[in-house]
XYZ file of C-alpha atoms in Angstrom:
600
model
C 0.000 0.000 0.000
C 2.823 2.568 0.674
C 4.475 1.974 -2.990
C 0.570 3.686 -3.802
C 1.480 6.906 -2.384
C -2.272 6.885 -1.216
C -3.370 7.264 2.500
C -2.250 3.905 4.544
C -5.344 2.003 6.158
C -2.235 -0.145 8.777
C -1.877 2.716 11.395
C 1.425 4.162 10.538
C 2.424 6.910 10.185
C 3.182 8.516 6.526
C 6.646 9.703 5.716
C 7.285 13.131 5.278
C 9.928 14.842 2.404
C 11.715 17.633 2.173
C 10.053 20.241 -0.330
C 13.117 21.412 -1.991
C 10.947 23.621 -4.628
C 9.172 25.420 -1.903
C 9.190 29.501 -2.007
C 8.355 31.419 0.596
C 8.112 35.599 0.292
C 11.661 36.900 1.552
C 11.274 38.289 4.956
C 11.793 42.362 4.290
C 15.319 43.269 6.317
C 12.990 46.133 8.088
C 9.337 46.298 8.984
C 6.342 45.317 6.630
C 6.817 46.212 3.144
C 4.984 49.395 1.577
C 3.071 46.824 -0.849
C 1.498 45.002 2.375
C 3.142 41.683 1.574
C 1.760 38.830 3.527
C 4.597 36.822 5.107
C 3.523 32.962 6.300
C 2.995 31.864 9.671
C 5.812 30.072 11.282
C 3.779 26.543 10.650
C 3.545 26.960 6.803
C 6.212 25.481 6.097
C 8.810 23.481 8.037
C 12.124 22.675 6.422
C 12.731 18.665 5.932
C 9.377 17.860 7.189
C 5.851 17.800 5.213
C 2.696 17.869 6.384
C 1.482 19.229 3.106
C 1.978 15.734 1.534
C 0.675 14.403 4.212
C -2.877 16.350 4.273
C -2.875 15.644 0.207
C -2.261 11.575 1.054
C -4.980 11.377 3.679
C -7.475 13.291 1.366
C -7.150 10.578 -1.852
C -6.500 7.752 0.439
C -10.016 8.587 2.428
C -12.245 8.686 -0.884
C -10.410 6.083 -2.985
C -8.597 3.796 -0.469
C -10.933 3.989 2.549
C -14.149 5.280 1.313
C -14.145 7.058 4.978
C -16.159 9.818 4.111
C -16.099 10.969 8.108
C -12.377 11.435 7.937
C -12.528 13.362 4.388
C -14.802 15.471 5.885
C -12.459 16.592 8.844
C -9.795 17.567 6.392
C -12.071 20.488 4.724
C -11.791 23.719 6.460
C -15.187 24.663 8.353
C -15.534 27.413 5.543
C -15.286 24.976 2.572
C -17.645 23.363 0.520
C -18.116 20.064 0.405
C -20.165 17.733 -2.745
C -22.178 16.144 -0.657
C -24.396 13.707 -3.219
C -25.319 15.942 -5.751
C -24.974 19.297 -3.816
C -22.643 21.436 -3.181
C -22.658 22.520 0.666
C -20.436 24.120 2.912
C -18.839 22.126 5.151
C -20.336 24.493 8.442
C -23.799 24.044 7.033
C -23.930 20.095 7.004
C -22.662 17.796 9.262
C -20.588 15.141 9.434
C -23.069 12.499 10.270
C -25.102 13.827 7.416
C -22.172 14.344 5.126
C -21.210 10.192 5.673
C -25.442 9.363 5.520
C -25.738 11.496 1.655
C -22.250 10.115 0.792
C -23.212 6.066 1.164
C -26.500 6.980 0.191
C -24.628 7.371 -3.167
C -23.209 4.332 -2.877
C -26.159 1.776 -2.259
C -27.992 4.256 -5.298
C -25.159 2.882 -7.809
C -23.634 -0.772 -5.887
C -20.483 1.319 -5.863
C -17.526 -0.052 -3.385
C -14.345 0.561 -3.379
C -13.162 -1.801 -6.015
C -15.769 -1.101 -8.363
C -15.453 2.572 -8.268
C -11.405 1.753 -9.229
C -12.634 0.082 -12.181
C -14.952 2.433 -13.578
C -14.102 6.020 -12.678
C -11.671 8.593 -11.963
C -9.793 7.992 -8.922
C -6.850 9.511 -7.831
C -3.365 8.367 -6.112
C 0.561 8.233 -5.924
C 0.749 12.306 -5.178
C 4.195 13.637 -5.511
C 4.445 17.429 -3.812
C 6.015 19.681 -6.670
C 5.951 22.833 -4.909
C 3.815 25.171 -2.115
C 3.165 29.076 -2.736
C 1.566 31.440 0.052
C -1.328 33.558 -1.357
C -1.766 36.975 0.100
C -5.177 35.868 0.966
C -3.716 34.127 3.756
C -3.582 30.233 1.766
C -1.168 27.951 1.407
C -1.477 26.454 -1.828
C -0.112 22.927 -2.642
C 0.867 21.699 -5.931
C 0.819 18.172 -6.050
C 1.069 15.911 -9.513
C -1.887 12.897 -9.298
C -2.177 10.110 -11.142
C -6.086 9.344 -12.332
C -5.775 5.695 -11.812
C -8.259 4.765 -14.720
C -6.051 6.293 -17.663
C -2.911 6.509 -15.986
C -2.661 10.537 -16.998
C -0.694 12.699 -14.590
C -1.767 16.073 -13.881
C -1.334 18.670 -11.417
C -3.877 19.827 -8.749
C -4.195 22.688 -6.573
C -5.353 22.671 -2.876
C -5.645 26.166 -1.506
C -5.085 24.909 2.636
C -5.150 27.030 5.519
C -4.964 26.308 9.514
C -7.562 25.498 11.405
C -7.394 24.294 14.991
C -3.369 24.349 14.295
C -4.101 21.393 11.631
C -3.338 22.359 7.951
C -7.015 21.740 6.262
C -7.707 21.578 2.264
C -10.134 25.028 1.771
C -10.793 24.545 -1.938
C -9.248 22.358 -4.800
C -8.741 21.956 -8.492
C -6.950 20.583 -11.114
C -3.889 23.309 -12.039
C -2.869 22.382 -15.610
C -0.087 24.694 -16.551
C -1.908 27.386 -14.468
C 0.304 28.568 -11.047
C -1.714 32.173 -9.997
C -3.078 31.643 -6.654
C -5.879 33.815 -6.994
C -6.967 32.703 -10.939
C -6.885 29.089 -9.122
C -9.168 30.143 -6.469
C -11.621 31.511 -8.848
C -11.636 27.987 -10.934
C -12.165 26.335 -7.963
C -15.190 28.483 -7.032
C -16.702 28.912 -10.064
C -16.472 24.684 -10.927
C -19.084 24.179 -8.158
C -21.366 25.858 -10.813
C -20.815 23.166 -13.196
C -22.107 20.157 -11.010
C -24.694 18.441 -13.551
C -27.623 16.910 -12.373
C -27.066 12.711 -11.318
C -28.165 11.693 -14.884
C -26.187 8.081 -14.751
C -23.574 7.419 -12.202
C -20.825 8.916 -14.917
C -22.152 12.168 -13.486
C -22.111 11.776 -10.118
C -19.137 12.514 -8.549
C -17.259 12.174 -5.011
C -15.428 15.144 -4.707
C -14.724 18.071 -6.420
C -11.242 17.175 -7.412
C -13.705 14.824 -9.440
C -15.770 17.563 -10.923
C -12.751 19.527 -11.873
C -10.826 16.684 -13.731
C -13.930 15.685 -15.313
C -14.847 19.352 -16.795
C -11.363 19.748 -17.995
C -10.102 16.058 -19.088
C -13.521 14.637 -20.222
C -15.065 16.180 -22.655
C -18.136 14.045 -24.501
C -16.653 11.972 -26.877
C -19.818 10.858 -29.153
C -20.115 11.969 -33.006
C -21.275 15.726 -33.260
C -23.454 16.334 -36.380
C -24.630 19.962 -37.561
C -25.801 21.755 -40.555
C -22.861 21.995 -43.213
C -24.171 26.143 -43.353
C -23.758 26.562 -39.576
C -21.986 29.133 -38.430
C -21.211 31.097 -34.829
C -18.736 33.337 -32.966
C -19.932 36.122 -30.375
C -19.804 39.612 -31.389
C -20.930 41.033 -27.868
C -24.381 42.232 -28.829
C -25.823 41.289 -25.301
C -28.962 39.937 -26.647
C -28.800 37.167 -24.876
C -28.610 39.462 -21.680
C -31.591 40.911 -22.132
C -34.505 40.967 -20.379
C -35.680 38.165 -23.740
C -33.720 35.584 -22.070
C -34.098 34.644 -18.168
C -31.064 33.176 -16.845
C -31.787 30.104 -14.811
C -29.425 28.796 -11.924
C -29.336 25.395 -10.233
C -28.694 25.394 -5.992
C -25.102 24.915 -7.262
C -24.606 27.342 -9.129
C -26.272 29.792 -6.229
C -23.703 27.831 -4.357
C -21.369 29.051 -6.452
C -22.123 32.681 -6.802
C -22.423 32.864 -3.172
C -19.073 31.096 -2.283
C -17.147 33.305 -4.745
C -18.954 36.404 -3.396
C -20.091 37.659 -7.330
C -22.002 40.173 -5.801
C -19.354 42.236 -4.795
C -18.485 42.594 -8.613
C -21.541 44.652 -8.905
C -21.438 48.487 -8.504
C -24.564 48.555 -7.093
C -25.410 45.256 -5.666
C -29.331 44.913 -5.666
C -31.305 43.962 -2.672
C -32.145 40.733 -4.973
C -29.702 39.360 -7.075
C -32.363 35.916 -7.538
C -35.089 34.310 -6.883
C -36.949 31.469 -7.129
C -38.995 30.283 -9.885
C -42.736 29.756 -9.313
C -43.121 25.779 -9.073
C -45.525 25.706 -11.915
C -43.019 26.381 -14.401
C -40.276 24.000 -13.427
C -41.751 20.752 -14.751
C -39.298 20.432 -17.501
C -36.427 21.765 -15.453
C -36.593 21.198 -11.732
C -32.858 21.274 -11.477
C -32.583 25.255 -12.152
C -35.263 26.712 -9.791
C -33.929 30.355 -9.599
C -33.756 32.951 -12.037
C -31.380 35.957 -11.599
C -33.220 39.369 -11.237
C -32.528 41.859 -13.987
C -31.165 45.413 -13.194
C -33.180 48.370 -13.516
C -32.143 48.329 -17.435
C -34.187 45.056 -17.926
C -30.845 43.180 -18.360
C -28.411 40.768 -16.550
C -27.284 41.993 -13.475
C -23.578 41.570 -14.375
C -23.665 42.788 -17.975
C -21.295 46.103 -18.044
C -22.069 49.336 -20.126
C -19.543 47.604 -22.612
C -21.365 44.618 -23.293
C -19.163 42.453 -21.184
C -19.295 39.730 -18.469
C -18.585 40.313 -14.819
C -18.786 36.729 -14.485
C -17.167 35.628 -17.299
C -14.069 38.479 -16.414
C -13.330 36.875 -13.153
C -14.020 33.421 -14.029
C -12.253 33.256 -17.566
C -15.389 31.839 -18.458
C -19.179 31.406 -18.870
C -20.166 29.579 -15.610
C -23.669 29.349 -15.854
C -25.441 26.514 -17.600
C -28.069 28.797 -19.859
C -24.630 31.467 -20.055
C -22.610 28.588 -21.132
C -24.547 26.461 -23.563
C -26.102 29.585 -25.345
C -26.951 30.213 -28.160
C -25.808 25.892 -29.157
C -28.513 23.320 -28.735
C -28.030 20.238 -28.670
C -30.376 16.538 -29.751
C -29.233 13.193 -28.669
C -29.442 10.559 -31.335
C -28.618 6.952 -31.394
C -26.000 7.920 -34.077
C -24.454 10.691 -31.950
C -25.092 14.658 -31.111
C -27.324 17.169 -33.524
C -25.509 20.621 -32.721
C -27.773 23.761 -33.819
C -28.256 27.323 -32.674
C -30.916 29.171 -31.376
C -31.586 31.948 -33.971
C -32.405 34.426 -30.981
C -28.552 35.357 -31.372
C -28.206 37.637 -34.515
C -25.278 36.056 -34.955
C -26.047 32.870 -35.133
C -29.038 33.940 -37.031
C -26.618 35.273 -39.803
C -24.095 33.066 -39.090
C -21.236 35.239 -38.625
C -18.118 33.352 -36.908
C -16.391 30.288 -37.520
C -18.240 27.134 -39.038
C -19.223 24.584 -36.349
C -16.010 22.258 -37.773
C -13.426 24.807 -36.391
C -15.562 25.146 -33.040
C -15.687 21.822 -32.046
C -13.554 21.830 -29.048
C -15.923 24.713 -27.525
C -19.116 22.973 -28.865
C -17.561 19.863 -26.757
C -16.673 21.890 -23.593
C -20.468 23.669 -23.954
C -22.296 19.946 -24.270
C -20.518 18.688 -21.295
C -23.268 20.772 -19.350
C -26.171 19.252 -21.267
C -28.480 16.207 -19.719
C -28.465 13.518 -22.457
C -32.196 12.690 -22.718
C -33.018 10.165 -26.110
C -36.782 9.589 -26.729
C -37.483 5.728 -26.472
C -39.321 5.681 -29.811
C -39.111 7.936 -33.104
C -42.890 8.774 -34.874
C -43.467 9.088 -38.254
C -47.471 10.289 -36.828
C -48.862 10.283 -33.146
C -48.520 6.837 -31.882
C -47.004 5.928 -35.460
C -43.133 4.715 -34.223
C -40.698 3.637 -36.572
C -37.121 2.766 -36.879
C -34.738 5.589 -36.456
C -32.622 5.166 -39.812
C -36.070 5.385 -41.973
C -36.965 8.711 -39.312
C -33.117 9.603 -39.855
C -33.793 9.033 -44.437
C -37.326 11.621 -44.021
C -35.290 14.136 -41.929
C -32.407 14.266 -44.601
C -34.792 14.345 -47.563
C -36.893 17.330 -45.916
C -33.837 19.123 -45.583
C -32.728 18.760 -49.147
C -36.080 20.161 -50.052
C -35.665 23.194 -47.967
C -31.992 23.794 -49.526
C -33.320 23.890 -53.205
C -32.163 27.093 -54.061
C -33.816 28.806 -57.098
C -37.347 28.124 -56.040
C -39.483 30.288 -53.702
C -39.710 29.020 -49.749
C -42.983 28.830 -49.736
C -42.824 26.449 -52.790
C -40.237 24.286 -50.909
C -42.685 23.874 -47.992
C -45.517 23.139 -50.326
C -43.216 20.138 -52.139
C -41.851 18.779 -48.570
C -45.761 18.543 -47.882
C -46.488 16.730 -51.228
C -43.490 14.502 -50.549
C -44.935 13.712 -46.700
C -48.125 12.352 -48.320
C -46.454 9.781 -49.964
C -44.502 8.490 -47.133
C -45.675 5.577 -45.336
C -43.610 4.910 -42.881
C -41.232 2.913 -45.123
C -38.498 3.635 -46.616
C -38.695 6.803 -48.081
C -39.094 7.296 -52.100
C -36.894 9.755 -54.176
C -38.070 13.282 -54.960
C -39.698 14.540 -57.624
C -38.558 17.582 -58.589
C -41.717 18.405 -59.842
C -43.305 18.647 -56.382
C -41.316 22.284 -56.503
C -43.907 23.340 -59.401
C -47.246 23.069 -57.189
C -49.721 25.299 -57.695
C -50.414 27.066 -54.259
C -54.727 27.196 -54.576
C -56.482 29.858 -52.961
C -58.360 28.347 -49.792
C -61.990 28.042 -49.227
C -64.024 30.219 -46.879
C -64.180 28.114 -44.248
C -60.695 26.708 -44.259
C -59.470 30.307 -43.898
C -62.209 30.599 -40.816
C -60.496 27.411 -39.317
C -56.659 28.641 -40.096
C -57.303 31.994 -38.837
C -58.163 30.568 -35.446
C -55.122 28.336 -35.160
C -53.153 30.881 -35.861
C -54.404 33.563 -33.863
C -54.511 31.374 -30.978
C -50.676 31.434 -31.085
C -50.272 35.008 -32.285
C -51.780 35.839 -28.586
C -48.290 34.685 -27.526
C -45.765 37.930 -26.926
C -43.476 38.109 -29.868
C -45.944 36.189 -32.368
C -48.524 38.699 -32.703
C -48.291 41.078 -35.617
C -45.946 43.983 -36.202
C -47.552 47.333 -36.048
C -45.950 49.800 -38.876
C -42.055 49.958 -38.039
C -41.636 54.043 -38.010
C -41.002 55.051 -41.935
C -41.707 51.359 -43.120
C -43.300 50.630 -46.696
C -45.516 47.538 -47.634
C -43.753 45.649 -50.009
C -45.398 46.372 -53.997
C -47.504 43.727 -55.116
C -46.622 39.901 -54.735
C -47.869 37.280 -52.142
C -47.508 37.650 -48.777
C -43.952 36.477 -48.177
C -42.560 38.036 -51.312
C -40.382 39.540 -49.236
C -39.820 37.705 -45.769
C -39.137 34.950 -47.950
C -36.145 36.525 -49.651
C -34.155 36.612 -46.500
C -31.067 34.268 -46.682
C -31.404 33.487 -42.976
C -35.220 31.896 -43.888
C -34.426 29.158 -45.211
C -31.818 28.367 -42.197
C -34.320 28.884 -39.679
C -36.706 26.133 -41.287
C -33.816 23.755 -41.990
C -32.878 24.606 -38.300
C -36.075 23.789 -36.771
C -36.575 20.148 -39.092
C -32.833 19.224 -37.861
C -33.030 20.253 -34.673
C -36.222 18.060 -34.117
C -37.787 20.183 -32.187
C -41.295 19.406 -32.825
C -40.305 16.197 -34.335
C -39.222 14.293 -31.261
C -42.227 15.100 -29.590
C -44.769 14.949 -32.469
C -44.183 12.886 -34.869
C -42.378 13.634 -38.463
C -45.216 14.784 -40.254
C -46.793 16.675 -37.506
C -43.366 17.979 -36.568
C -43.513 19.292 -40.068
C -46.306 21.050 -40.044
C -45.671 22.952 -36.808
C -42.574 24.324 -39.281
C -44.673 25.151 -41.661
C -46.943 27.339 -39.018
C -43.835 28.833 -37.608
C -43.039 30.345 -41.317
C -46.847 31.335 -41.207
C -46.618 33.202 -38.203
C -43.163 34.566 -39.471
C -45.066 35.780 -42.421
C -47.982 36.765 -40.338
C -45.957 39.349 -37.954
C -43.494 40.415 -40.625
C -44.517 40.097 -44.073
C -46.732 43.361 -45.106
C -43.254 45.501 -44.366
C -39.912 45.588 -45.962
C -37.618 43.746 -43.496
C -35.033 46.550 -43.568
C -37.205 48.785 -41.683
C -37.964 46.243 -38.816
C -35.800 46.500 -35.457
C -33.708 43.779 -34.260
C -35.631 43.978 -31.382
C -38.620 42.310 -33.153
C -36.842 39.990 -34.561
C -35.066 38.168 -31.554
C -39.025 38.498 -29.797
C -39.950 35.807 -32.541
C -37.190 33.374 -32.775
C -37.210 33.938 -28.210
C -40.943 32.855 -28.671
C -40.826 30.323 -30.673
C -38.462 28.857 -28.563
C -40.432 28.994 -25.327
C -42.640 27.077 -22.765
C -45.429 28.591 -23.241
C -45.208 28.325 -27.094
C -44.916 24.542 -26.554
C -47.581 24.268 -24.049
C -49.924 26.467 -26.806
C -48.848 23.510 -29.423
C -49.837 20.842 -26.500
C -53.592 22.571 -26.204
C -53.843 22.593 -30.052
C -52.957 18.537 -29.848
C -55.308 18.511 -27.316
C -57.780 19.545 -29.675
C -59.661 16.065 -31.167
C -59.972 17.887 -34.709
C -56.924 19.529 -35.160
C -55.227 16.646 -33.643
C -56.140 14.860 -36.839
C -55.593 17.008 -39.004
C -51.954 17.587 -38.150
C -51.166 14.006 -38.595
C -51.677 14.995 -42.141
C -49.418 16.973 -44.685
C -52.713 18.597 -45.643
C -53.176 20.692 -41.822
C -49.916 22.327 -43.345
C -50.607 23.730 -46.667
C -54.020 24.584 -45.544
C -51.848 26.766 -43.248
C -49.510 28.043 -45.911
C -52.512 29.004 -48.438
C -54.060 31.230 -46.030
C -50.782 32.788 -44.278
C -49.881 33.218 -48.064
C -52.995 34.245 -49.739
C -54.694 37.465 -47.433
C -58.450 37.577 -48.320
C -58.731 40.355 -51.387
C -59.787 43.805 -50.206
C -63.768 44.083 -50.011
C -64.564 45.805 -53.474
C -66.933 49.469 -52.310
C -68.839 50.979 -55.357
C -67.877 54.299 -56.238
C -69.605 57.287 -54.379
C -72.173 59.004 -56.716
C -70.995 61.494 -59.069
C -67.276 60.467 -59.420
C -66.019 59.512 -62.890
């Protein structure tokens, strides 16, 4: 056991080495320096003997030697915070008995002991001390390179330690890389408690946060990453996604987080309420992020600067929080691997400025690391319609090769993916023909205008669906249908592709429902924007209809029109959606008046 390195389990006592790479500030030869230099108690450091290596031995020997989660807990200091289960907690708040009750609680959850946890996940032993620095905050950090038992890599951790009850005690801790400034190591440390994901799977539930640190930095999702070949993204700081649009959600850790790093403080004026929590009706789909941070008296993020810049992301080096981070990517597990997209809310990503998705994949990686895999258990062609996923994965691709037929009007693109839908059975799916594209769009009868003008203005109740009112200076667009113009607007096309590759009304609905609800999201496009040339409308109005679209309650208004036994039907049908497109297309003509008496 002592070739290990790791703590010793026989009752001796561990040896202690010399740290020849130590440094220590240089004593001034008279009276405190003028820069306020903090000089180390006389116990920091004790030439020829090491209780730094000591303290770093018992802490990897207690979780992956001993599994004695009372004695790991008496090496924290009182003021750090512990992962106790799934939460992050400070050490003063919880204690030990219930520290050791959540800890094996994990344990029974998964059959974990201590030889199966060595064969299946990181675990950490043979420290060797490379050098200690004192950190004018008063910490003694230790540098010690680890070896993660499973892969055999070597890296270097950080434990900031201080002394408590004249024992040397592990405050925070993190894995260094080439990184060696105290206080840039603190603020990892603090900030990686945001990153705890919820216990999806025992591969996400972690021990300690030594754990949680290795994992965000050495184990990034490995699965096969698909997007569109047109996608495109890099931030340009226009702070939409700080706005008021777009509610930033937080999970207890990452409150845990904030609080233990003390992000308030960033803020020059700190608000009486930097969060809250959300009302429980509207965490059914998320219960893991219950708060919401409180925008400033400007309607935006709290830590957004007059600059466009991050507070957060300034003293982290980072985006810590889970909506901050994964924004504006989404991501859709498949059994082939990972569908990458991008909310079009972003004008960037909505015009795809930046770097295609090929030369971002190491920060698409690092961003879908915070995702919760979730794969439906059957794929739909209709409602209670399953079939196999590579005839669902064949429809997909051929309804995006529709949409990307250049040359030929959107609307007409829609109108030949619908033709194409009818024929599809649920087998495998027949080749195009291109003469679907040539459709004549017919003018709708009375009452299927009556019935599509109440679906859609249903939804156009919905904040950022309902019609424009006259941009200041704006023109109607001469002559031509509805969309004559909308239509024209390269990022069109992308939003619809977007939306059928994304599978975001796919998954739940079905293909060819899923499809239609596309088709209704160009309607309402059309419906809000078409009379008016798009140069005159604000960006403002834009990013309200792609937020919408996006949102619970636009979901849970597609969930009461399912509900609805006729136009449940009818959306399992292609024909629900050109009904749709005829009318959103084709306005009803302008009542004809007679002339008043005596004009020419």
């Amino acid at each position: 056991m002592a070739a290990s390195g790791r703590g010793r389990t026989d009752g001796s006592q561990p040896s202690f080495l010399p740290l020849p790479h130590a440094t220590r500030p240089a004593r001034p030869a008279s009276g405190p320096s003028s820069a306020g230099a903090c000089l180390p108690p006389p116990h920091a450091y004790i030439p020829g003997v090491s209780p730094h290596l000591s303290l770093i031995e018992r802490y990897l020997g207690s979780l992956y030697d001993t599994l004695d989660f009372g004695t790991h807990y008496q090496l924290h200091s009182s003021r750090a915070y512990l992962l106790a289960a799934r939460t992050v907690k400070r050490r003063d708040a919880v204690s030990v008995q219930d520290y050791v009750r959540y800890m094996r609680g994990v344990l029974r959850t998964f059959g974990w002991n201590g030889a199966s946890l060595r064969r299946r996940r990181p675990c950490f032993r043979a420290p060797r001390l490379l050098d200690t620095r004192w950190a004018p905050s008063g910490e003694t950090v230790l540098f010690a390179e680890i070896e993660e038992a499973l892969s055999g890599q070597r890296v270097t951790a950080a434990f900031g330690t201080v002394v408590e009850g004249g024992r040397h005690r592990v405050l925070w801790v993190t894995v260094a890389g080439a990184e060696r400034d105290a206080a840039r190591l603190r603020a990892q440390a603090d900030h990686e408690m945001a990153s705890v994901p919820p216990p999806i799977g025992p591969e996400r539930v972690f021990l300690s946060l030594l754990e949680l640190s290795y994992w965000r930095q050495h184990m990034p999702p490995e699965m096969p990453l698909f997007w569109l070949p047109e996608a495109a993204f890099s931030c340009h700081r226009t702070a939409r996604c700080c706005s008021n649009h777009w509610a930033v959600r937080l999970s207890d850790n990452e409150v845990a987080a904030t609080e233990a790093r003390g992000l308030v403080r960033l803020l020059p004026r700190p608000p009486a309420t930097l969060y809250r929590r959300v009302p429980e009706e509207l965490l059914q789909e998320d219960e893991f992020r219950p708060f919401v941070l409180h925008p400033d008296s400007r309607g935006q993020c709290p830590f957004l600067t007059e600059e466009n810049l991050c507070l957060v992301h300034q003293d982290a080096g980072r985006a810590v929080y889970h909506d901050c981070h994964v924004f504006p990517f989404g991501f859709t597990f498949t059994p082939d691997g990972v569908a990458v997209w991008t909310n079009l809310f972003c004008p960037s990503a909505r015009h795809r400025k930046g770097r295609g998705f090929a030369d971002n994949e190491a920060d698409i990686r690092s961003r879908l690391q915070r995702v919760v895999p979730v794969l439906p258990q059957r794929f739909l062609r209709r409602a209670d319609d399953p079939i196999p996923w590579p005839v669902f994965r064949a429809a997909e691709a051929q309804l995006l090769s529709i949409l990307d037929r250049e040359g030929h009007p959107v609307r007409q693109r829609l109108l030949a993916a619908l033709g194409w839908l009818e024929a599809f059975t649920g087998a495998e799916p027949s080749p195009f023909d291109a003469r679907l594209l040539e459709r004549p769009l017919a003018p709708p009868l009375p009452e299927e205008r009556q019935l599509a003008d109440q679906v859609l203005g249903l939804l156009q109740r919905l904040r950022g669906l309902e019609p424009l009112p006259p941009p200041p200076g704006a023109a109607r667009p001469a002559g031509g249908a509805a969309d004559e113009a909308i239509g024209a607007l390269p990022f069109v096309p992308y939003l619809l592709r977007t939306l059928v590759f994304s599978k975001y009304f796919s998954y739940p609905h079905g293909l060819v429902p899923g499809f239609n609800y596309v088709v209704l999201a160009y309607c309402l496009l059309v419906r809000r924007f078409g009379p008016w040339i798009p140069a005159a409308i604000p960006e403002a109005a834009w990013g309200e209809f792609f937020s919408a679209l996006q949102h619970a309650t636009y979901r849970r208004a597609l969930a009461e029109l399912s509900g609805h036994a006729v136009l449940r039907g009818l959306a399992q049908t292609p024909l629900f959606g050109e009904l749709l497109l005829r009318v959103a297309i084709q306005p009803p003509a302008a009542p004809c008046h007679p002339a008043p008496e005596g004009t020419g």
